[in-house]
GROMACS .gro file of N, CA and C in nm:
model
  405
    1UNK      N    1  20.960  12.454   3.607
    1UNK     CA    2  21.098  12.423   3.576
    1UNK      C    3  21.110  12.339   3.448
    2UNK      N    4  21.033  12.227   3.447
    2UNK     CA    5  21.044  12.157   3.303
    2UNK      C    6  21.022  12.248   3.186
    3UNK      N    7  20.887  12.319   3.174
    3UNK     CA    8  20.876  12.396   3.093
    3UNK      C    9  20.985  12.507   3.024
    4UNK      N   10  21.073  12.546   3.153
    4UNK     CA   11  21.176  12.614   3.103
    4UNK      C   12  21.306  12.526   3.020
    5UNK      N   13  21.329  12.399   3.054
    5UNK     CA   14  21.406  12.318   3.007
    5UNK      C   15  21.359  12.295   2.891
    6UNK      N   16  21.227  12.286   2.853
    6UNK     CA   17  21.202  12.240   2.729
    6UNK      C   18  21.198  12.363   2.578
    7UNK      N   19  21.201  12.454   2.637
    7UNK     CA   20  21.160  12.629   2.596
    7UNK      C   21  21.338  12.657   2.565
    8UNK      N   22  21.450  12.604   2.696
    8UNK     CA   23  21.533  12.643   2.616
    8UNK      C   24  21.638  12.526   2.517
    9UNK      N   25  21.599  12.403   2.541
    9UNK     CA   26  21.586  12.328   2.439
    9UNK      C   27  21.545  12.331   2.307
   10UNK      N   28  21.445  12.411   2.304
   10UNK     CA   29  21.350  12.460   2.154
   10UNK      C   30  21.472  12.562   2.104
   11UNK      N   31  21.479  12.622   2.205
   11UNK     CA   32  21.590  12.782   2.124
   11UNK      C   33  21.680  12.688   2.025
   12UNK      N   34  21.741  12.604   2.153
   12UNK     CA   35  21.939  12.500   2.139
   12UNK      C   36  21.858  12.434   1.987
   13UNK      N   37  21.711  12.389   2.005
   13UNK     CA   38  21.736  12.351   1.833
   13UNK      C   39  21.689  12.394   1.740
   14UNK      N   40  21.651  12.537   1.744
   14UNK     CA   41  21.641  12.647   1.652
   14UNK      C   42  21.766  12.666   1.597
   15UNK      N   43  21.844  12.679   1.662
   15UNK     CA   44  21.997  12.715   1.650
   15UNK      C   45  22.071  12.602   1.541
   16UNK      N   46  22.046  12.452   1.599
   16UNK     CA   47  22.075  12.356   1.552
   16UNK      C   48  21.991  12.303   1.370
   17UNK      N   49  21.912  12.325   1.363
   17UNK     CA   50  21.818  12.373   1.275
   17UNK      C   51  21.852  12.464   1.152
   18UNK      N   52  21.914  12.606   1.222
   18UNK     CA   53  21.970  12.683   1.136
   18UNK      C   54  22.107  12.629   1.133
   19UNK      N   55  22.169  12.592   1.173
   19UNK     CA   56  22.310  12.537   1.135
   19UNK      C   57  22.310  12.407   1.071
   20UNK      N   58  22.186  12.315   1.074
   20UNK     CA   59  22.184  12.193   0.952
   20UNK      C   60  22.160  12.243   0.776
   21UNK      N   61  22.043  12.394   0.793
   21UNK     CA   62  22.027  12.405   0.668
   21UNK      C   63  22.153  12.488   0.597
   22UNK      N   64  22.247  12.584   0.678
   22UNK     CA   65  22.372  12.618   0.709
   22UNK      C   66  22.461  12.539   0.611
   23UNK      N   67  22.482  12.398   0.683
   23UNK     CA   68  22.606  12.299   0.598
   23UNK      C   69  22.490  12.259   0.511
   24UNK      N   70  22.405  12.220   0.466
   24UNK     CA   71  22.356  12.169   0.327
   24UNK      C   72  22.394  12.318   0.238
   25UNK      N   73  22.358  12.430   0.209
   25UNK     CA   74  22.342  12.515   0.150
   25UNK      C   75  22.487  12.522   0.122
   26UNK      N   76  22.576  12.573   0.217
   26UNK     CA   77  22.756  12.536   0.121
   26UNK      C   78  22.772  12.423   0.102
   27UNK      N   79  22.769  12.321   0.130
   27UNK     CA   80  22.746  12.203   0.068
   27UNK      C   81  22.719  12.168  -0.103
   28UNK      N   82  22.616  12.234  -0.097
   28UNK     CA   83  22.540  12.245  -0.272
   28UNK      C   84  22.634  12.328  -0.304
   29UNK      N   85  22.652  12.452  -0.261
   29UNK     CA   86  22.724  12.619  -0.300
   29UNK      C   87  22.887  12.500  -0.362
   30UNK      N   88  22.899  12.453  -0.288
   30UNK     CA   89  23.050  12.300  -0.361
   30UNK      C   90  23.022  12.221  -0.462
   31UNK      N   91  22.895  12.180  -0.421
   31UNK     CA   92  22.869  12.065  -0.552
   31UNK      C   93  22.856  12.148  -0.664
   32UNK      N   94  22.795  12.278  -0.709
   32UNK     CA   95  22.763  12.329  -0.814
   32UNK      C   96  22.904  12.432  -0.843
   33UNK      N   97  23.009  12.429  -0.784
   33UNK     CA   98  23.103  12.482  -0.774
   33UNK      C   99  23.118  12.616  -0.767
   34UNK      N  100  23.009  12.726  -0.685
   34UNK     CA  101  23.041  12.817  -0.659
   34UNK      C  102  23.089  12.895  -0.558
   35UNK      N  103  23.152  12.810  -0.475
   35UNK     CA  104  23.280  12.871  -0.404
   35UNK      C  105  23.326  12.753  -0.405
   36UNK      N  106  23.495  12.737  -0.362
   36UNK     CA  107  23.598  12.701  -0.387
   36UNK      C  108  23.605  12.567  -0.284
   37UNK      N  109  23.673  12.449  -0.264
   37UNK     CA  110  23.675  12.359  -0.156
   37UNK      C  111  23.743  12.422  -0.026
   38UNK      N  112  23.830  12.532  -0.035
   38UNK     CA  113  23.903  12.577   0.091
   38UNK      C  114  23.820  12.670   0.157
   39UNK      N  115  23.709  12.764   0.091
   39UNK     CA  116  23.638  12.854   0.136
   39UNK      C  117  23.513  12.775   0.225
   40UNK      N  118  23.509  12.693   0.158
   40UNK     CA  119  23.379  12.557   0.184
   40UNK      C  120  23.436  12.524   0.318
   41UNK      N  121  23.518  12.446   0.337
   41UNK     CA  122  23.550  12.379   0.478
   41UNK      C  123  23.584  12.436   0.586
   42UNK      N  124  23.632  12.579   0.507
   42UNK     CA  125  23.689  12.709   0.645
   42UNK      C  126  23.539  12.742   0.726
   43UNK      N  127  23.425  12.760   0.636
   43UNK     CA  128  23.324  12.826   0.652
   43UNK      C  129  23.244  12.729   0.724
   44UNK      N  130  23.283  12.566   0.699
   44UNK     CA  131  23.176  12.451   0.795
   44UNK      C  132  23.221  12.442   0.879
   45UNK      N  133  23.355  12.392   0.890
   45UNK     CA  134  23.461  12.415   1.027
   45UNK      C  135  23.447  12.502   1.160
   46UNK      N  136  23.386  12.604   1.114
   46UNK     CA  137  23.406  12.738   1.188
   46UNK      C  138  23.286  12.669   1.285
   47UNK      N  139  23.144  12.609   1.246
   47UNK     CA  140  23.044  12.614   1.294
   47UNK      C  141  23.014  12.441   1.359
   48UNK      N  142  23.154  12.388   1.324
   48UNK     CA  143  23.129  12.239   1.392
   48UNK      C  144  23.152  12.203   1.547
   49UNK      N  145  23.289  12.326   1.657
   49UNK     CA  146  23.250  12.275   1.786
   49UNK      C  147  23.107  12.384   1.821
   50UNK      N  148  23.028  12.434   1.741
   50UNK     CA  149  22.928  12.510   1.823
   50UNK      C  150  22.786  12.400   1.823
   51UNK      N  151  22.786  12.358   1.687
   51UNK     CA  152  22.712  12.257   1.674
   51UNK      C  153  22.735  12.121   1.761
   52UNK      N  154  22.860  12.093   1.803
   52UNK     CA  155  22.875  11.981   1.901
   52UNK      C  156  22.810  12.045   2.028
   53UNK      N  157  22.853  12.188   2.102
   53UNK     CA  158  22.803  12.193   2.220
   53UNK      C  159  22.679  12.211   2.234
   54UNK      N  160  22.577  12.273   2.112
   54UNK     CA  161  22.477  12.273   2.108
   54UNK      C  162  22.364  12.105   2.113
   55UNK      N  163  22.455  12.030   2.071
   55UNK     CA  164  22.358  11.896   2.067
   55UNK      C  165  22.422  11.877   2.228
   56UNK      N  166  22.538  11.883   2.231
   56UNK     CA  167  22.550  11.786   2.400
   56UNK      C  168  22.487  11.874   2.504
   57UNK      N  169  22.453  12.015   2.484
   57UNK     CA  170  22.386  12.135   2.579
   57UNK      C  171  22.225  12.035   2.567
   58UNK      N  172  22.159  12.011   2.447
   58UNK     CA  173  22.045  11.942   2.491
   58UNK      C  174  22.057  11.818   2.531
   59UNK      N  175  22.127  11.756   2.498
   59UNK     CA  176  22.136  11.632   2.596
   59UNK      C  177  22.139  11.587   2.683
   60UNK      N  178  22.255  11.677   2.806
   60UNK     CA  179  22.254  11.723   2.882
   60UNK      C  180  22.172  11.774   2.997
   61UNK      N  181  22.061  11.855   2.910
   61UNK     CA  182  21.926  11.931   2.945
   61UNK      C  183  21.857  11.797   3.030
   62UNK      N  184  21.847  11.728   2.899
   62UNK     CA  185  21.717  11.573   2.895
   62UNK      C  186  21.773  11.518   3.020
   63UNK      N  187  21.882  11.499   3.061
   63UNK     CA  188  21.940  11.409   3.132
   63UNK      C  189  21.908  11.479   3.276
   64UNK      N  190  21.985  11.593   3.299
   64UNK     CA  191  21.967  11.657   3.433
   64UNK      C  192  21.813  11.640   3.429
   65UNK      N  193  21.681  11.679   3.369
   65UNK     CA  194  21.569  11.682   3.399
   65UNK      C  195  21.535  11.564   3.355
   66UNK      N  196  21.574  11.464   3.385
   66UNK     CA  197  21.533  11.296   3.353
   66UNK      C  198  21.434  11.302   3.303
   67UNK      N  199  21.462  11.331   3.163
   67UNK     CA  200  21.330  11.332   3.066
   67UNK      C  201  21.398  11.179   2.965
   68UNK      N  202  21.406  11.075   3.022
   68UNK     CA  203  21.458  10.974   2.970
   68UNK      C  204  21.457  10.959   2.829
   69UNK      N  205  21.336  10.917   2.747
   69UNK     CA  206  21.340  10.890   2.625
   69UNK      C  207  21.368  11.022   2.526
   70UNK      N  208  21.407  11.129   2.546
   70UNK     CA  209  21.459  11.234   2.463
   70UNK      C  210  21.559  11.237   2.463
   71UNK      N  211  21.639  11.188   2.595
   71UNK     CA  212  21.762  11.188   2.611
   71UNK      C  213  21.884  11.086   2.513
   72UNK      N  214  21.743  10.955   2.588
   72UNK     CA  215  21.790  10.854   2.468
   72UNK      C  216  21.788  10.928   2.314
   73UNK      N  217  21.707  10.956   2.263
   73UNK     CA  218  21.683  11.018   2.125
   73UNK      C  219  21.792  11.128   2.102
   74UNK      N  220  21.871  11.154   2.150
   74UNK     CA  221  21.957  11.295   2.172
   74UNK      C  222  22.125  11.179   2.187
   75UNK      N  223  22.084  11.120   2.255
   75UNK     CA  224  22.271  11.011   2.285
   75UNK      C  225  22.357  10.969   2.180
   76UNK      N  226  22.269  10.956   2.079
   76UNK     CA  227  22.349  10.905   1.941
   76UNK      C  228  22.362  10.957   1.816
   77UNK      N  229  22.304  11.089   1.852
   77UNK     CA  230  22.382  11.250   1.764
   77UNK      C  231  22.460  11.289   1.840
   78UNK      N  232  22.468  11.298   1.946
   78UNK     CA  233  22.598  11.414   2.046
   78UNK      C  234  22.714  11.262   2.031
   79UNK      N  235  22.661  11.181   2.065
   79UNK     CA  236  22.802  11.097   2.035
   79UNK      C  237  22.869  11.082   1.900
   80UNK      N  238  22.775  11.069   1.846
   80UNK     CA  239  22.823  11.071   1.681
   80UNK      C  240  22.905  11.186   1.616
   81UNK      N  241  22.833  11.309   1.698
   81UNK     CA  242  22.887  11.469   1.632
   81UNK      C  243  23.068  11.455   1.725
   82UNK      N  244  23.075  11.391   1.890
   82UNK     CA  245  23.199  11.373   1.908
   82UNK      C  246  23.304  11.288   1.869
   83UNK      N  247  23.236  11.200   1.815
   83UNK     CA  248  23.363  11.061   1.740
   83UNK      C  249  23.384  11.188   1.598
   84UNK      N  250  23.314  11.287   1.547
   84UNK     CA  251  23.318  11.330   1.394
   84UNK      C  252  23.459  11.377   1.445
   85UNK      N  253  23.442  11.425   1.539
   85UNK     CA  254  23.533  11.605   1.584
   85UNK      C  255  23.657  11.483   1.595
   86UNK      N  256  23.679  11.410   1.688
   86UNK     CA  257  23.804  11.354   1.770
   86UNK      C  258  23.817  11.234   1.667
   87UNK      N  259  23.812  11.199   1.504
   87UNK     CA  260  23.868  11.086   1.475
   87UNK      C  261  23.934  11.191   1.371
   88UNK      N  262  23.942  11.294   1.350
   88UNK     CA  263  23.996  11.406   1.279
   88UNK      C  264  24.191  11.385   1.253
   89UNK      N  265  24.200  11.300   1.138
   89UNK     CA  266  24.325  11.270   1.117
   89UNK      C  267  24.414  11.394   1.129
   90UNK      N  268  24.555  11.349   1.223
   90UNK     CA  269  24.604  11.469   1.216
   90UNK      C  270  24.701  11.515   1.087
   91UNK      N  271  24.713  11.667   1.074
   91UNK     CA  272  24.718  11.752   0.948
   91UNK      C  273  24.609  11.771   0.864
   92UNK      N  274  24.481  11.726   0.886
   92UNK     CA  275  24.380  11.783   0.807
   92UNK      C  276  24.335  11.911   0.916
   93UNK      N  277  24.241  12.007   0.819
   93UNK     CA  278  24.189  12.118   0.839
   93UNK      C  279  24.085  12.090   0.934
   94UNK      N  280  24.000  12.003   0.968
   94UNK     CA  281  23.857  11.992   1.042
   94UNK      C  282  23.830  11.886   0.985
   95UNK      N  283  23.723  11.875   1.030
   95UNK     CA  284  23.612  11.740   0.983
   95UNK      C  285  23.577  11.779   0.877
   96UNK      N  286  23.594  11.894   0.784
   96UNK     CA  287  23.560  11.926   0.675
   96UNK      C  288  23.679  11.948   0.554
   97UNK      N  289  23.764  11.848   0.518
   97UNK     CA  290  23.934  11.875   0.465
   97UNK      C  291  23.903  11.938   0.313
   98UNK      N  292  23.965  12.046   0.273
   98UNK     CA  293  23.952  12.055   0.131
   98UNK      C  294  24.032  11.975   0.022
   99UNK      N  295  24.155  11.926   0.106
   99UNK     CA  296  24.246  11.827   0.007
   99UNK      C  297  24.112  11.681  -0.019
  100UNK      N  298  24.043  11.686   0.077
  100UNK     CA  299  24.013  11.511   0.079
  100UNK      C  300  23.829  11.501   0.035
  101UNK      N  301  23.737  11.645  -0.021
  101UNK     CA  302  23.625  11.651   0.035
  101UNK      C  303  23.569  11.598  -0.113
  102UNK      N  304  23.624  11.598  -0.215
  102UNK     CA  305  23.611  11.603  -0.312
  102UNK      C  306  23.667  11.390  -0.381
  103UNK      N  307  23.727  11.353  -0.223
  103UNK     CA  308  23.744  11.186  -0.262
  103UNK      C  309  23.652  11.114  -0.210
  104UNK      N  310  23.656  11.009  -0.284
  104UNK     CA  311  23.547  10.900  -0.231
  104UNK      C  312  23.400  10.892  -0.208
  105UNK      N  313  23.355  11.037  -0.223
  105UNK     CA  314  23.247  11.042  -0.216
  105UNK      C  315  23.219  11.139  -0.116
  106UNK      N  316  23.287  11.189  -0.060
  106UNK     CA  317  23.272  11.265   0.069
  106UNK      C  318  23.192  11.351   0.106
  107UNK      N  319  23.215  11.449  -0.035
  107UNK     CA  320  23.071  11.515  -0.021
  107UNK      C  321  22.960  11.486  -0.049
  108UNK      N  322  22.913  11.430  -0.108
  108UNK     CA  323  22.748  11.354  -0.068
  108UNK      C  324  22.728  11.273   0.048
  109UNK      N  325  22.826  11.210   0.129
  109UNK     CA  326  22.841  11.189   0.259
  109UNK      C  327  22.805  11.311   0.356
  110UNK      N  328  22.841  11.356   0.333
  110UNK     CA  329  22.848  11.488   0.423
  110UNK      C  330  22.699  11.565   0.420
  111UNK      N  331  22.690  11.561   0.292
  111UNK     CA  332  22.536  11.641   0.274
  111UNK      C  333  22.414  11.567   0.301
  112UNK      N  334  22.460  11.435   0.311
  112UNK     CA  335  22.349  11.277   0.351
  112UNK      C  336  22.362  11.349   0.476
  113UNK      N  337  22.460  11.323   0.527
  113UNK     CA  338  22.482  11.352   0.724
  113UNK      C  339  22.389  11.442   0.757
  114UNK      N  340  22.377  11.603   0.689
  114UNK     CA  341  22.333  11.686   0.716
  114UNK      C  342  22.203  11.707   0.671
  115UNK      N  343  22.170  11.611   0.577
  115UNK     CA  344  22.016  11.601   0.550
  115UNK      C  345  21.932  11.526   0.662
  116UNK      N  346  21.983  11.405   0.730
  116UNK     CA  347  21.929  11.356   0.803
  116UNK      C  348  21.984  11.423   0.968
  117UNK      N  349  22.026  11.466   0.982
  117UNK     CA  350  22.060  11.583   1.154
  117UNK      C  351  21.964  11.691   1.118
  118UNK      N  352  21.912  11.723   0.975
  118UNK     CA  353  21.800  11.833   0.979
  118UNK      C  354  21.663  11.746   0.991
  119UNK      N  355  21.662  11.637   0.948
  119UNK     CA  356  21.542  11.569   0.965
  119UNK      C  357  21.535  11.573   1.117
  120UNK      N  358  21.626  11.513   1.192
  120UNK     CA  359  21.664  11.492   1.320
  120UNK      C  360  21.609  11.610   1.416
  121UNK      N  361  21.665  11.747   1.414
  121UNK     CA  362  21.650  11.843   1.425
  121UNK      C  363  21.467  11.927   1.404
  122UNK      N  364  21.471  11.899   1.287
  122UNK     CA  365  21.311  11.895   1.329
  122UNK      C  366  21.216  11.828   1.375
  123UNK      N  367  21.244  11.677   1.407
  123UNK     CA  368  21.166  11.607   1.519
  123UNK      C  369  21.167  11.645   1.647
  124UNK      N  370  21.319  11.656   1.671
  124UNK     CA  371  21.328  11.708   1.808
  124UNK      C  372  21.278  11.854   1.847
  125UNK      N  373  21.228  11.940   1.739
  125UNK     CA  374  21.184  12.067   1.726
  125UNK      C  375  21.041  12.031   1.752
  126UNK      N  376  20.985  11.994   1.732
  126UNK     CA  377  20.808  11.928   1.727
  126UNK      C  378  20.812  11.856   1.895
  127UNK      N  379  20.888  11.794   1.881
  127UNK     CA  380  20.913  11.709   2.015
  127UNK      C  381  20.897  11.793   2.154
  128UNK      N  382  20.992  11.891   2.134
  128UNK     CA  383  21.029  11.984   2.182
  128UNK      C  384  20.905  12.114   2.276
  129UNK      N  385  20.858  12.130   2.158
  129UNK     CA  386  20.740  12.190   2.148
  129UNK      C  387  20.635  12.160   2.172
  130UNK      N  388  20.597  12.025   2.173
  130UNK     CA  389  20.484  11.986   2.218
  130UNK      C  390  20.480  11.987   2.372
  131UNK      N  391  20.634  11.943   2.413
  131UNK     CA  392  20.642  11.907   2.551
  131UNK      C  393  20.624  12.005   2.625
  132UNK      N  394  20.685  12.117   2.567
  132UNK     CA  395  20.629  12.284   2.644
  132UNK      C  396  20.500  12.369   2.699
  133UNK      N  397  20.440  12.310   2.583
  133UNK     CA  398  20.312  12.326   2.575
  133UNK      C  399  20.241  12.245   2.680
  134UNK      N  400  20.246  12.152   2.685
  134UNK     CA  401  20.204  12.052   2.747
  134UNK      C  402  20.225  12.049   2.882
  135UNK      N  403  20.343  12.056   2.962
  135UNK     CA  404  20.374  12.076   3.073
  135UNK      C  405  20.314  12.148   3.168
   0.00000   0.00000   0.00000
């Protein structure tokens, strides 16, 4: 049974994995200006509640199979990815606004975020994997 928890944990952050290198790549595709800020945020938007259920689906995982310290390691991305979604001022487009992505710095914020949830993402991928094996 663990083994299967941990096997489909590996998939949830394969998935998660391909959706960090996902937002860096339009991310840059913005900074170097080859697509537009509205095409940009429609296209991150689209993939931000899948990426929330995907981190709280492993979290979740850790927890039902009281695999404690992964869980811990997992509590403060799924919370973080839900304060992103629900502090979402209302009349903007998503957590990704094209009126606003381009102030303050936002987008290198954004691409920081997503550089380190891929770092993230591949620990928990190694993590992941070892534990499978292992079991």
């Amino acid at each position: 049974m663990e083994a299967a928890v941990f096997i489909l944990s590996l998939v949830d952050c394969c998935a998660l994995i391909f959706l960090a290198v996902y937002f860096i790549i339009t991310l840059s595709d913005l900074e170097c200006d080859y697509i537009n800020a509205r095409a940009c945020c429609s296209k991150l938007n689209r993939w931000v509640v899948p990426e929330l259920v995907g981190q709280a689906l492993a979290t979740v995982l850790m927890l039902v199979s009281l695999h404690w310290f992964v869980f811990l390691l997992n509590l403060p991305v799924a919370t973080w990815n839900m304060y992103r979604v629900w502090k979402v001022p209302m009349g903007n487009m998503g957590v990704f606004d094209p009126t606003e992505i381009h102030n303050r710095g936002q987008l290198k914020s954004h691409m920081k975020e997503s550089m380190i949830k891929l770092g993230f993402h591949l620990l928990c991928f190694f993590i992941y994997l070892y534990s499978s094996v292992c079991v």
